[in-house]
PDB file of C-alpha atoms in Angstrom:
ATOM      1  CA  UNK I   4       4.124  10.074 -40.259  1.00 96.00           C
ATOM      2  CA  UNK I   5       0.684  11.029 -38.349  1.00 97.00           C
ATOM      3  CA  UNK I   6       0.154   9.090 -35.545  1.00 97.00           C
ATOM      4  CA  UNK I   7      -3.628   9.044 -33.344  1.00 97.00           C
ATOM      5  CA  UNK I   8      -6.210   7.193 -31.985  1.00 97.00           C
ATOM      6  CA  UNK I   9      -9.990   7.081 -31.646  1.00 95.00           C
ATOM      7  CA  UNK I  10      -9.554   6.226 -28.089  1.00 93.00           C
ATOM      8  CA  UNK I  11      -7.308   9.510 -27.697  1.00 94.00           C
ATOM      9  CA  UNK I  12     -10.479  12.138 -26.116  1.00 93.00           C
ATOM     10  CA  UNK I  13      -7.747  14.859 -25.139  1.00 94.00           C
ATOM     11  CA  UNK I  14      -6.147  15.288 -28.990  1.00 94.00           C
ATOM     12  CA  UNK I  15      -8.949  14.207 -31.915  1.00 91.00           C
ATOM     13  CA  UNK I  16      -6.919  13.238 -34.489  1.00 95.00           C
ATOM     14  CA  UNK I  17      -7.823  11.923 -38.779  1.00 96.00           C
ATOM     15  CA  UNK I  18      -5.852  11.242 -41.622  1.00 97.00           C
ATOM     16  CA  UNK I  19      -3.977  13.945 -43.355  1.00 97.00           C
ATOM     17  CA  UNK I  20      -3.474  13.984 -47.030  1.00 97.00           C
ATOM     18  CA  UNK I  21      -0.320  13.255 -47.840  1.00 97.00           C
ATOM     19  CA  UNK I  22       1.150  11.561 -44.595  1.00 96.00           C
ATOM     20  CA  UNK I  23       1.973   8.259 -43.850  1.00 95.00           C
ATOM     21  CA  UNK I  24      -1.369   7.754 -41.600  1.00 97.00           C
ATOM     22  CA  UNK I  25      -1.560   5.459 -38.753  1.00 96.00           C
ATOM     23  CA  UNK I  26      -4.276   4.974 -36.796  1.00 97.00           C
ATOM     24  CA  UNK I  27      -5.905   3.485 -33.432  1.00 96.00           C
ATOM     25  CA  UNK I  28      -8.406   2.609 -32.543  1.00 93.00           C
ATOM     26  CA  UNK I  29      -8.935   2.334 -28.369  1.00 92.00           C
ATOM     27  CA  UNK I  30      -5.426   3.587 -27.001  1.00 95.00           C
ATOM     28  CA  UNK I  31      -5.321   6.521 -24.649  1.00 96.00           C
ATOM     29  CA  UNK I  32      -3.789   9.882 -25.613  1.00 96.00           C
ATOM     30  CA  UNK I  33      -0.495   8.287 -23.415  1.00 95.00           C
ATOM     31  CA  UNK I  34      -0.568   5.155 -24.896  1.00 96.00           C
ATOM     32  CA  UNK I  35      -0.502   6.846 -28.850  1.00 96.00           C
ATOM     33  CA  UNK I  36       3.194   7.774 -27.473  1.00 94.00           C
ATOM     34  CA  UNK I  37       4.538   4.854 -25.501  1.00 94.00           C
ATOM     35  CA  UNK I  38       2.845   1.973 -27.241  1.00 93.00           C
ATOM     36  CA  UNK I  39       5.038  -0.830 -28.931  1.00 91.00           C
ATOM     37  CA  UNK I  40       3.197  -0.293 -31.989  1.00 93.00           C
ATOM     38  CA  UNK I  41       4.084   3.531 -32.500  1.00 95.00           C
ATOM     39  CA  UNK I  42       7.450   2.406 -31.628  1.00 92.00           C
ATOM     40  CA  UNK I  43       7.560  -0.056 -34.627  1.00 92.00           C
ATOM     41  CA  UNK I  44       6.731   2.417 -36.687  1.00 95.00           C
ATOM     42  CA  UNK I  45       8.677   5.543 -35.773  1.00 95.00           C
ATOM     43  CA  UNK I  46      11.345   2.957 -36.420  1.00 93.00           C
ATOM     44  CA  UNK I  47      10.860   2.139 -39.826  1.00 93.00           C
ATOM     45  CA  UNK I  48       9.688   5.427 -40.826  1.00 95.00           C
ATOM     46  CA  UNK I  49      13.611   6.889 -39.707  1.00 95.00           C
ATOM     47  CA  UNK I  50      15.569   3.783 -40.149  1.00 92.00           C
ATOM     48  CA  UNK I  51      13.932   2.462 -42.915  1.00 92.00           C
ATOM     49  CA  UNK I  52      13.780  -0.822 -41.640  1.00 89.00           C
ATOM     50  CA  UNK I  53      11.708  -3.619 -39.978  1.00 86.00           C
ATOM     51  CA  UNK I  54      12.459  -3.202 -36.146  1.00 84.00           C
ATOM     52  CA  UNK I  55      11.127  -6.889 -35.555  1.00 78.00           C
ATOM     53  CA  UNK I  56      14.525  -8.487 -37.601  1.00 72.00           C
ATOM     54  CA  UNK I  57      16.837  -6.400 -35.016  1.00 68.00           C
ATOM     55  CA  UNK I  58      17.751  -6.248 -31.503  1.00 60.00           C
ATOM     56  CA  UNK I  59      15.460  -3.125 -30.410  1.00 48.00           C
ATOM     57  CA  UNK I  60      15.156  -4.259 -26.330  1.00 52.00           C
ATOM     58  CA  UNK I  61      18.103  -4.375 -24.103  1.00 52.00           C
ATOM     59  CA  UNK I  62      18.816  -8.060 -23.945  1.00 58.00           C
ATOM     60  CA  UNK I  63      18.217  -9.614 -19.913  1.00 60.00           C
ATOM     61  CA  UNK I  64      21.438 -10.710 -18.467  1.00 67.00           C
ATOM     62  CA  UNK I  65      22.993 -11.090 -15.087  1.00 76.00           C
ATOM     63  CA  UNK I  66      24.017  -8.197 -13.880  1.00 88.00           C
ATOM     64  CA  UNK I  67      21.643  -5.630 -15.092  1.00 91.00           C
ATOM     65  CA  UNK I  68      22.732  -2.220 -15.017  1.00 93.00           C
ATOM     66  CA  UNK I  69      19.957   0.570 -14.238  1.00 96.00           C
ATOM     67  CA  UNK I  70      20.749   4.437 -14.275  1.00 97.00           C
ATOM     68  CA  UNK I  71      18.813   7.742 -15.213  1.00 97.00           C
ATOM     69  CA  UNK I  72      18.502  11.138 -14.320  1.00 97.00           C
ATOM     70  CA  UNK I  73      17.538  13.256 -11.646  1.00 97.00           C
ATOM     71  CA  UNK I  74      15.089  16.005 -12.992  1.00 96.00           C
ATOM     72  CA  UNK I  75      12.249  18.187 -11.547  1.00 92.00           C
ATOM     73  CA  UNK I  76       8.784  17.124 -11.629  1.00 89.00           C
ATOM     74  CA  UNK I  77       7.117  19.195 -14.358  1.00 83.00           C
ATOM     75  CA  UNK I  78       9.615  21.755 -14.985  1.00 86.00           C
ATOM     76  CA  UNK I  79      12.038  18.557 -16.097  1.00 90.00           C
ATOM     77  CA  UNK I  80      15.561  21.037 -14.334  1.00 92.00           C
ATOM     78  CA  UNK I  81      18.315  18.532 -14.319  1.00 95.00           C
ATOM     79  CA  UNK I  82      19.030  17.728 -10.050  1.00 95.00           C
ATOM     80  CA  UNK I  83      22.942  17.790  -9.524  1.00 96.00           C
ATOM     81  CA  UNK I  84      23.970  16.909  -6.366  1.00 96.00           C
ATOM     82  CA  UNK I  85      21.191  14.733  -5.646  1.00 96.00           C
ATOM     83  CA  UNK I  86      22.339  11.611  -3.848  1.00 97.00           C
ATOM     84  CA  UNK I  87      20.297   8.525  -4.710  1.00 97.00           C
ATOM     85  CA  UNK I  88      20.250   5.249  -2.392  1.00 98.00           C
ATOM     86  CA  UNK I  89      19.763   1.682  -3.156  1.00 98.00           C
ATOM     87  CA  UNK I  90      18.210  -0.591  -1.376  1.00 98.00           C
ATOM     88  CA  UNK I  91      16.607  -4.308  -1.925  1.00 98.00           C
ATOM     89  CA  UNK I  92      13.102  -4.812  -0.589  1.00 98.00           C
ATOM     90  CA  UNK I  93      11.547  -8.041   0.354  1.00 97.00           C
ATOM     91  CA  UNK I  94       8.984  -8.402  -2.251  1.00 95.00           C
ATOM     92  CA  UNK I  95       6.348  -9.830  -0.115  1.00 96.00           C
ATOM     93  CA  UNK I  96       6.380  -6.400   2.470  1.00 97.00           C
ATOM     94  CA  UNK I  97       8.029  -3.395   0.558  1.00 97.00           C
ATOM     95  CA  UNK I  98      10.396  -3.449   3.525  1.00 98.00           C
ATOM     96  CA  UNK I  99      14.227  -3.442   2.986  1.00 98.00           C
ATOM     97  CA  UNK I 100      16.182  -6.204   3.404  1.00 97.00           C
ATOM     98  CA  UNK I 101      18.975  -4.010   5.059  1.00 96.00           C
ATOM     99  CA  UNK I 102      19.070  -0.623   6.583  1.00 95.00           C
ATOM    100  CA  UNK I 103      22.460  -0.371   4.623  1.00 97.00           C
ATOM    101  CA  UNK I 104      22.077   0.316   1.156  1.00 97.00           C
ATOM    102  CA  UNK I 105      23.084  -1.458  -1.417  1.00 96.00           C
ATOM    103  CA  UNK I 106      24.511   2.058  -3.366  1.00 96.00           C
ATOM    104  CA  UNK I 107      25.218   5.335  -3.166  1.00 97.00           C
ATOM    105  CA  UNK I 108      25.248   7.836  -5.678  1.00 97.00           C
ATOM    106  CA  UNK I 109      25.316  11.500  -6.709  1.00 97.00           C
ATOM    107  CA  UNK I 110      23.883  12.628  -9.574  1.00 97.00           C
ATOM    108  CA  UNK I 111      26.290  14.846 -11.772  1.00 97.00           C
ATOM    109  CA  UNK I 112      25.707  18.714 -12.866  1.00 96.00           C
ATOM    110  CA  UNK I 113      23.629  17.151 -15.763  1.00 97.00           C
ATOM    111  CA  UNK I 114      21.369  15.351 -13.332  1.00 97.00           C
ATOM    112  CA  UNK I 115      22.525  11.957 -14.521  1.00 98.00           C
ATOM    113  CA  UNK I 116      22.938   8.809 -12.342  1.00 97.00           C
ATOM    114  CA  UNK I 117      24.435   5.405 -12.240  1.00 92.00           C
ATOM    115  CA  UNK I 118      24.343   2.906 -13.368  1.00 94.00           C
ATOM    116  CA  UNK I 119      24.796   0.238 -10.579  1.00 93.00           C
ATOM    117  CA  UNK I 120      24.792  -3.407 -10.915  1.00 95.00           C
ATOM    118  CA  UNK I 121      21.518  -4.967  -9.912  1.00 95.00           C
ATOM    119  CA  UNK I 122      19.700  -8.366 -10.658  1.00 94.00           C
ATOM    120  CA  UNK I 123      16.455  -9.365 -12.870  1.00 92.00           C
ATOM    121  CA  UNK I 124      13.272  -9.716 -11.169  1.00 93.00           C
ATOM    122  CA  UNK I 125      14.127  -8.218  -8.028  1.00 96.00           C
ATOM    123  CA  UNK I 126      12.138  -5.145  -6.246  1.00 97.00           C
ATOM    124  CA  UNK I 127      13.967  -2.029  -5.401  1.00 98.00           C
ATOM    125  CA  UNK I 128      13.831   1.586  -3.766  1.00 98.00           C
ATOM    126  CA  UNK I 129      15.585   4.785  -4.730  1.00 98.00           C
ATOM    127  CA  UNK I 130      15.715   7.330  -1.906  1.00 98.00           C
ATOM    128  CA  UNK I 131      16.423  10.408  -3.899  1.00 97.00           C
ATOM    129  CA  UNK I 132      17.404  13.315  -1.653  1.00 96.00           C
ATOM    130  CA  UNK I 133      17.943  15.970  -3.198  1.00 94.00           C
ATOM    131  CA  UNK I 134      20.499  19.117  -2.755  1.00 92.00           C
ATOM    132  CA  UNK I 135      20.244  21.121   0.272  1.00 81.00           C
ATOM    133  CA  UNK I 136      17.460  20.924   2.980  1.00 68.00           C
ATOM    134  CA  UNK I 137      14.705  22.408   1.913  1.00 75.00           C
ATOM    135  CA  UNK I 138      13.764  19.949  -0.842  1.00 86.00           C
ATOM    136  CA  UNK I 139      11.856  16.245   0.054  1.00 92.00           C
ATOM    137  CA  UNK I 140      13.344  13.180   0.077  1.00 96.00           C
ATOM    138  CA  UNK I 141      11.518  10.728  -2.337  1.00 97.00           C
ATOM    139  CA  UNK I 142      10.993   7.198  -1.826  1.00 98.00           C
ATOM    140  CA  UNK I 143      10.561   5.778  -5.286  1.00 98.00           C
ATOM    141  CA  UNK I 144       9.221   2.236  -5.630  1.00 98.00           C
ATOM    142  CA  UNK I 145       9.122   0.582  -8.907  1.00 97.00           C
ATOM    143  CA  UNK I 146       8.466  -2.811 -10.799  1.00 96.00           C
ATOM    144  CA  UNK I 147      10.801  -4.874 -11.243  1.00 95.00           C
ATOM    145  CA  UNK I 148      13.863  -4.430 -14.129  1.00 94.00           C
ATOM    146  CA  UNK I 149      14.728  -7.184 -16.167  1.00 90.00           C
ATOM    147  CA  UNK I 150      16.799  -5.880 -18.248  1.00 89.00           C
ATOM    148  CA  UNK I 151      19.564  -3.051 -19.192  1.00 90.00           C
ATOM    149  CA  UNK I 152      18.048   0.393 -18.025  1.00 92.00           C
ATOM    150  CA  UNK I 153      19.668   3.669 -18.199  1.00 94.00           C
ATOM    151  CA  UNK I 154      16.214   5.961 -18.489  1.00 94.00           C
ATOM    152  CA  UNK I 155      15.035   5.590 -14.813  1.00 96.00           C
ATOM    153  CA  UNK I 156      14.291   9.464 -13.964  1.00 96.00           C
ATOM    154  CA  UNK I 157      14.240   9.897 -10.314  1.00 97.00           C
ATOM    155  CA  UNK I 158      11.972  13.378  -9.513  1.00 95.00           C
ATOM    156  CA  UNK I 159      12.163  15.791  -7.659  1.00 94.00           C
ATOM    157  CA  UNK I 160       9.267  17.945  -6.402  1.00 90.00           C
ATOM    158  CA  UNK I 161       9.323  21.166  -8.626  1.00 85.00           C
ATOM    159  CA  UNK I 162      10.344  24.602  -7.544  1.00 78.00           C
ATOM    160  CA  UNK I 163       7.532  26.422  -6.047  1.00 76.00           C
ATOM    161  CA  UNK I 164       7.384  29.221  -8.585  1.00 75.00           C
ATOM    162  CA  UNK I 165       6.469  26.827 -11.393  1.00 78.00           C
ATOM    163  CA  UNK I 166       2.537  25.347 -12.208  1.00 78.00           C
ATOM    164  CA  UNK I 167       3.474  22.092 -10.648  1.00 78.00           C
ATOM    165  CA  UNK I 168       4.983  23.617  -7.941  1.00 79.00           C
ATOM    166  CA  UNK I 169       2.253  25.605  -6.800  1.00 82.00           C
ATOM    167  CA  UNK I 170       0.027  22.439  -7.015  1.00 82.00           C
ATOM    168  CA  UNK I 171       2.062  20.393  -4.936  1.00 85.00           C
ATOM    169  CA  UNK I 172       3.073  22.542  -2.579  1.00 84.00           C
ATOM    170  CA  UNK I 173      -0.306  21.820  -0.138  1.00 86.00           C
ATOM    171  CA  UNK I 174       1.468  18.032   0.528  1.00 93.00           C
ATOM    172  CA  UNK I 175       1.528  17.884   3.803  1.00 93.00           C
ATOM    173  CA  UNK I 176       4.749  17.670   5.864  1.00 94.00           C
ATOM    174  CA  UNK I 177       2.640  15.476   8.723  1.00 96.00           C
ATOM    175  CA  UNK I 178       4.505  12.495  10.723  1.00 97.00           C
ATOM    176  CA  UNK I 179       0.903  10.816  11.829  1.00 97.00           C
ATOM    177  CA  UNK I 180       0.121  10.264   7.894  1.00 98.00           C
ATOM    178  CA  UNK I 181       1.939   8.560   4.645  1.00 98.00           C
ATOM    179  CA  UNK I 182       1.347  10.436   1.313  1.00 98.00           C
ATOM    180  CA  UNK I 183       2.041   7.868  -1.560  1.00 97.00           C
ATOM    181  CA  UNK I 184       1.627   9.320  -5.794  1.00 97.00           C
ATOM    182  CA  UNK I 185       1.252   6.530  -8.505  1.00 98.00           C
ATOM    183  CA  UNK I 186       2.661   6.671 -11.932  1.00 97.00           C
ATOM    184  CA  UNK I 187       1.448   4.710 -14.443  1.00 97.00           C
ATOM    185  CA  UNK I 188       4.532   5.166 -17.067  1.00 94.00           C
ATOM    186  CA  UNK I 189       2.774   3.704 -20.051  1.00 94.00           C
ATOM    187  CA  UNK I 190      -0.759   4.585 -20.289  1.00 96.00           C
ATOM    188  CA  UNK I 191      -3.784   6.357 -18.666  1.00 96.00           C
ATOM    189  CA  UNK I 192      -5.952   4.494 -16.048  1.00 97.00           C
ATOM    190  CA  UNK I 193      -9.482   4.430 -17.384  1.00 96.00           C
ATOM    191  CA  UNK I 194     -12.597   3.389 -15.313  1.00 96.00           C
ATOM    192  CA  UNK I 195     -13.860  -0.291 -17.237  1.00 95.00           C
ATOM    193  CA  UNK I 196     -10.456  -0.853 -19.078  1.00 95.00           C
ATOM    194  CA  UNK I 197      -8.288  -0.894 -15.990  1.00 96.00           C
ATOM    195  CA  UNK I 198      -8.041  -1.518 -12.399  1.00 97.00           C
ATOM    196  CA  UNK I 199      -6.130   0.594  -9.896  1.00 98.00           C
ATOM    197  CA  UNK I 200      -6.199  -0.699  -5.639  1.00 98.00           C
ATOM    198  CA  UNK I 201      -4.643   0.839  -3.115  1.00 97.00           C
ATOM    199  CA  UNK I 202      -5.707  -1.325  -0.172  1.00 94.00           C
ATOM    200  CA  UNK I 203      -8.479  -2.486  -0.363  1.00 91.00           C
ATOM    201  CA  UNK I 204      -9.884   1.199  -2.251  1.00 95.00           C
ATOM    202  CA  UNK I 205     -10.530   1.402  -5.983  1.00 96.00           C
ATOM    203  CA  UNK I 206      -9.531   4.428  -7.455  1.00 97.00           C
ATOM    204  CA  UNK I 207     -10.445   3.519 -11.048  1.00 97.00           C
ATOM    205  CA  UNK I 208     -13.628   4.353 -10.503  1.00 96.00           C
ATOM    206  CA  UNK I 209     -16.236   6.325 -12.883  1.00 95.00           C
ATOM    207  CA  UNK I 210     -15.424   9.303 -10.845  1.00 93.00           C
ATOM    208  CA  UNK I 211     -12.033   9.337 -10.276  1.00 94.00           C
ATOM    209  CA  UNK I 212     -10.778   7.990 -13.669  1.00 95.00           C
ATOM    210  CA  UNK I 213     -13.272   8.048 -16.525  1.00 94.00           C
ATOM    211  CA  UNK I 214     -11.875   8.056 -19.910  1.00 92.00           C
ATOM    212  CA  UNK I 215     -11.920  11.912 -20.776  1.00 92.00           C
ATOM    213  CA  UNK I 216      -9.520  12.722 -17.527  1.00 93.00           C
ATOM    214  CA  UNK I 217      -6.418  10.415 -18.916  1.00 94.00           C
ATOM    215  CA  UNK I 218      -5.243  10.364 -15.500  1.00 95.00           C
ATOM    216  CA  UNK I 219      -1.442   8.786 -15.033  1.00 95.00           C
ATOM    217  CA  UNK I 220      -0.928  10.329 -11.824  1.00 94.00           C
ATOM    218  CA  UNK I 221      -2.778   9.577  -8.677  1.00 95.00           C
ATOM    219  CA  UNK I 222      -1.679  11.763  -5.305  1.00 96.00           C
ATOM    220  CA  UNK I 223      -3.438  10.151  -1.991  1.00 97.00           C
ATOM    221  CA  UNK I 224      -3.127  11.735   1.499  1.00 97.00           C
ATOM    222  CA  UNK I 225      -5.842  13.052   4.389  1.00 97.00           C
ATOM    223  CA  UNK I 226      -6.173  16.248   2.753  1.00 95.00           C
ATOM    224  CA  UNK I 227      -8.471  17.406   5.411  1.00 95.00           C
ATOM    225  CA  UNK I 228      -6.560  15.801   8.307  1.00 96.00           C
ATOM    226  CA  UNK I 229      -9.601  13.861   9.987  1.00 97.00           C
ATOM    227  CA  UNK I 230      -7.358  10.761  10.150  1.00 96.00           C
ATOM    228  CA  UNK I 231      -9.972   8.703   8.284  1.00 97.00           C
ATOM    229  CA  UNK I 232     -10.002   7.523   4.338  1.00 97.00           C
ATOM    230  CA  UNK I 233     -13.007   9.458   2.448  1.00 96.00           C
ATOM    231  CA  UNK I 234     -12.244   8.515  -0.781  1.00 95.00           C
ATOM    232  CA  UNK I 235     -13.477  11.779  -2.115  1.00 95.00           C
ATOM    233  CA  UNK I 236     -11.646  14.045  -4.866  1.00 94.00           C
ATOM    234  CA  UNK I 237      -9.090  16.469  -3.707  1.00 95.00           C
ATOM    235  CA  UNK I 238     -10.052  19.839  -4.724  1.00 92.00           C
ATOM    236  CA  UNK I 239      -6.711  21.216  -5.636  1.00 89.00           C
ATOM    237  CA  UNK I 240      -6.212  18.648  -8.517  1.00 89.00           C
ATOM    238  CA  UNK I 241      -9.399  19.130 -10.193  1.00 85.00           C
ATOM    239  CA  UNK I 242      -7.802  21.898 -13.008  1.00 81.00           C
ATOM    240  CA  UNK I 243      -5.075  19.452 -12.999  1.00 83.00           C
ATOM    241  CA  UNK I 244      -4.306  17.739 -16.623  1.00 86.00           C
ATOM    242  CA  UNK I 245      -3.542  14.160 -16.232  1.00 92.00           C
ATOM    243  CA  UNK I 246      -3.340  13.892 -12.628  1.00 91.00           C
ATOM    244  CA  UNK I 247      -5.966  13.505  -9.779  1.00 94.00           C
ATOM    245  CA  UNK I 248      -5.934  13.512  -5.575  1.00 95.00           C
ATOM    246  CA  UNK I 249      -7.526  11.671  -3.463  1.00 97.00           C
ATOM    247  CA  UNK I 250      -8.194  11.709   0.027  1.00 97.00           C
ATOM    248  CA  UNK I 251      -6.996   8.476   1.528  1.00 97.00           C
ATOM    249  CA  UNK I 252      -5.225   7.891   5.068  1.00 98.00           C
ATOM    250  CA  UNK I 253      -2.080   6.230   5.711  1.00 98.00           C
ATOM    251  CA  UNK I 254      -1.432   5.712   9.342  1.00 98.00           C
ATOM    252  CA  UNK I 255       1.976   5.643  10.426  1.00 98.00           C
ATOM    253  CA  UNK I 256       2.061   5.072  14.063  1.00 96.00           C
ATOM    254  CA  UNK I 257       3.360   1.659  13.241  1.00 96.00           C
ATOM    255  CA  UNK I 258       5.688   0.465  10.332  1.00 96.00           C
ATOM    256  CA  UNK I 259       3.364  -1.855   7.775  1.00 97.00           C
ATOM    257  CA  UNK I 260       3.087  -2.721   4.456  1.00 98.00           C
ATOM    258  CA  UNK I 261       0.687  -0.851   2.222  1.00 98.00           C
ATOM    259  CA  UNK I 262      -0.338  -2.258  -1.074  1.00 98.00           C
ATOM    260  CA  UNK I 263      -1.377  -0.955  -4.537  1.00 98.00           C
ATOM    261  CA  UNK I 264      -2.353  -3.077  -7.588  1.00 98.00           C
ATOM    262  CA  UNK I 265      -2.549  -2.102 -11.256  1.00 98.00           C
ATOM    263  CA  UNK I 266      -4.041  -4.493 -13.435  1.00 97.00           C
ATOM    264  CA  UNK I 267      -3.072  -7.466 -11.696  1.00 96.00           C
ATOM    265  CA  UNK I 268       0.560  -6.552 -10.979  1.00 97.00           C
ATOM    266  CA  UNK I 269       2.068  -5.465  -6.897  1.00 97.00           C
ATOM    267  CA  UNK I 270       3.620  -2.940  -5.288  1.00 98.00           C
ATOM    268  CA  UNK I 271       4.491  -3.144  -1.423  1.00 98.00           C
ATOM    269  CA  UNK I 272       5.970  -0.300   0.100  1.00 98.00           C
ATOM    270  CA  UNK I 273       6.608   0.488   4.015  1.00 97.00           C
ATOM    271  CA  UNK I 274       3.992   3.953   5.555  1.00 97.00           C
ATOM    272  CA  UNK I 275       7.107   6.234   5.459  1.00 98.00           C
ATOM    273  CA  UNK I 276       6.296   9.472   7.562  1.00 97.00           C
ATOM    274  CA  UNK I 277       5.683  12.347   5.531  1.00 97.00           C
ATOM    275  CA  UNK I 278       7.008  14.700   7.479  1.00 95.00           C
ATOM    276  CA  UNK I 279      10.739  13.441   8.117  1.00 95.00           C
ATOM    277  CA  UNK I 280      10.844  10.690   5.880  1.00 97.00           C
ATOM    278  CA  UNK I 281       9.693  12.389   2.635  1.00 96.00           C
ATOM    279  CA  UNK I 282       7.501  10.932   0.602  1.00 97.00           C
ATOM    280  CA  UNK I 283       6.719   7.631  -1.671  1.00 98.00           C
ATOM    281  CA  UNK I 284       5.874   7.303  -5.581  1.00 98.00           C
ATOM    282  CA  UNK I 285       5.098   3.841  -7.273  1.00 98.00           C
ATOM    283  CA  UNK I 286       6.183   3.980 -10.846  1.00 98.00           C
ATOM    284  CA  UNK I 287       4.141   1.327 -12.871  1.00 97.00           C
ATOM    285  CA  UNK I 288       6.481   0.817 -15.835  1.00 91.00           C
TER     286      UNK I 288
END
């Protein structure tokens, strides 16, 4: 089975003799692996049968039950120990609706997590904090579940020795600013295709997300610690495949609700210090 897409500019792909050949013609190099389409047909090609006459989504229900794993960003080491909280936000603010949360777990020497009991439609966050003090906590945002999940990885920043760690190791630790990172889970973000707002800033600009990039990973901070928003590429990132900085300022002298927007759909989340209160990644899933 050989999979690819014309809109794919990182991996060229054609037909090859012999294989069942499948092809694209506008998804991103991402989307060739998480599209329902390639799904359909990885199914049928190893079960031998149409995916469309059998139950292939979790079916909605009240409760849902969500769980994952704890891993390492890049380096994907499983996170044991980690304790991951629960909260409810109000959907309108990103704020929780308690300082209590609604669960606590630890992870287990395999990194997994969960699952807890949690209702359709309804905005959470997962504090991850990992084991020991000299990791970051991680304030994970996502959209909301409405149905059965047990594949929500929670990550940790990698170990400094490894590519990723090296790259991320310049986030600042800096109380007077937020950092926030976006995920898009399912496909790239490419300038005249898709729309990416934080604010009231586009980042799917020409510059910062033109088609040959594939960016799916978007890290925004003062870099240069003016305490102003110059919406100007972060050096550091610029090797980077598939992700991209750049230099926006979060405030955080006083709690408020910051806002980003991919293709139509919301996230709120609350200016968490970077310093003490770790930092914040929006999962668009």
């Amino acid at each position: 089975l050989n999979l690819y897409s014309d809109g794919d500019l990182i991996v060229p792909g054609k037909d090859i003799t012999g294989a069942e050949n499948l092809r694209f013609e506008v998804k991103d190099h991402y989307q060739v692996a998480t599209s329902r389409k390639t799904f359909e047909a990885l199914y049928r090609f190893f079960r031998e049968r149409d995916p469309k006459k059998e139950r292939t989504m979790y079916e909605a229900g009240e409760p849902i039950l969500i769980g994952g794993k704890t891993v390492s960003l890049g380096t994907n080491n499983p996170q044991k120990n980690a304790e991951i909280q629960v909260y409810e936000l109000d959907s309108n603010t990103g704020f929780r609706m308690d300082d209590r949360p609604l669960k606590k777990i630890v992870s287990d020497e395999n990194g997994n997590w969960g699952p807890f009991k949690g209702k359709a439609g309804v905005h959470y966050e997962f504090l991850l904090i990992p084991e020991g003090n000299h990791q970051r906590k991680i304030h994970y945002y996502r959209t909301p579940f409405y149905s059965d999940n047990p594949f929500v990885y929670l990550r940790a920043l990698p170990p400094s020795g490894s590519m990723a760690g090296m790259l991320l190791a310049g986030l600042p630790k800096d109380d007077n600013q937020s950092i926030a990172a976006i995920f898009t889970a399912n496909q790239a973000v490419i300038h005249g295709r898709d729309q990416l707002i934080i604010d009231d800033i586009e980042l799917s600009t020409s510059a910062f997300a033109p088609a040959s990039a594939n960016h799916i990973a978007w890290f925004l901070y003062d870099a240069n610690f003016n305490k102003a928003t110059d919406a100007e590429a972060i050096p550091a990132f610029q090797m980077a495949p598939f992700l991209t900085g750049v230099d926006v300022f979060f405030p955080t002298q006083n709690p408020q609700t910051i806002t980003a927007t991919f293709n139509g759909e919301k996230l709120n989340f609350r200016n968490w210090k970077s310093g003490s209160d770790g930092i914040v990644v929006l999962v668009f899933d």
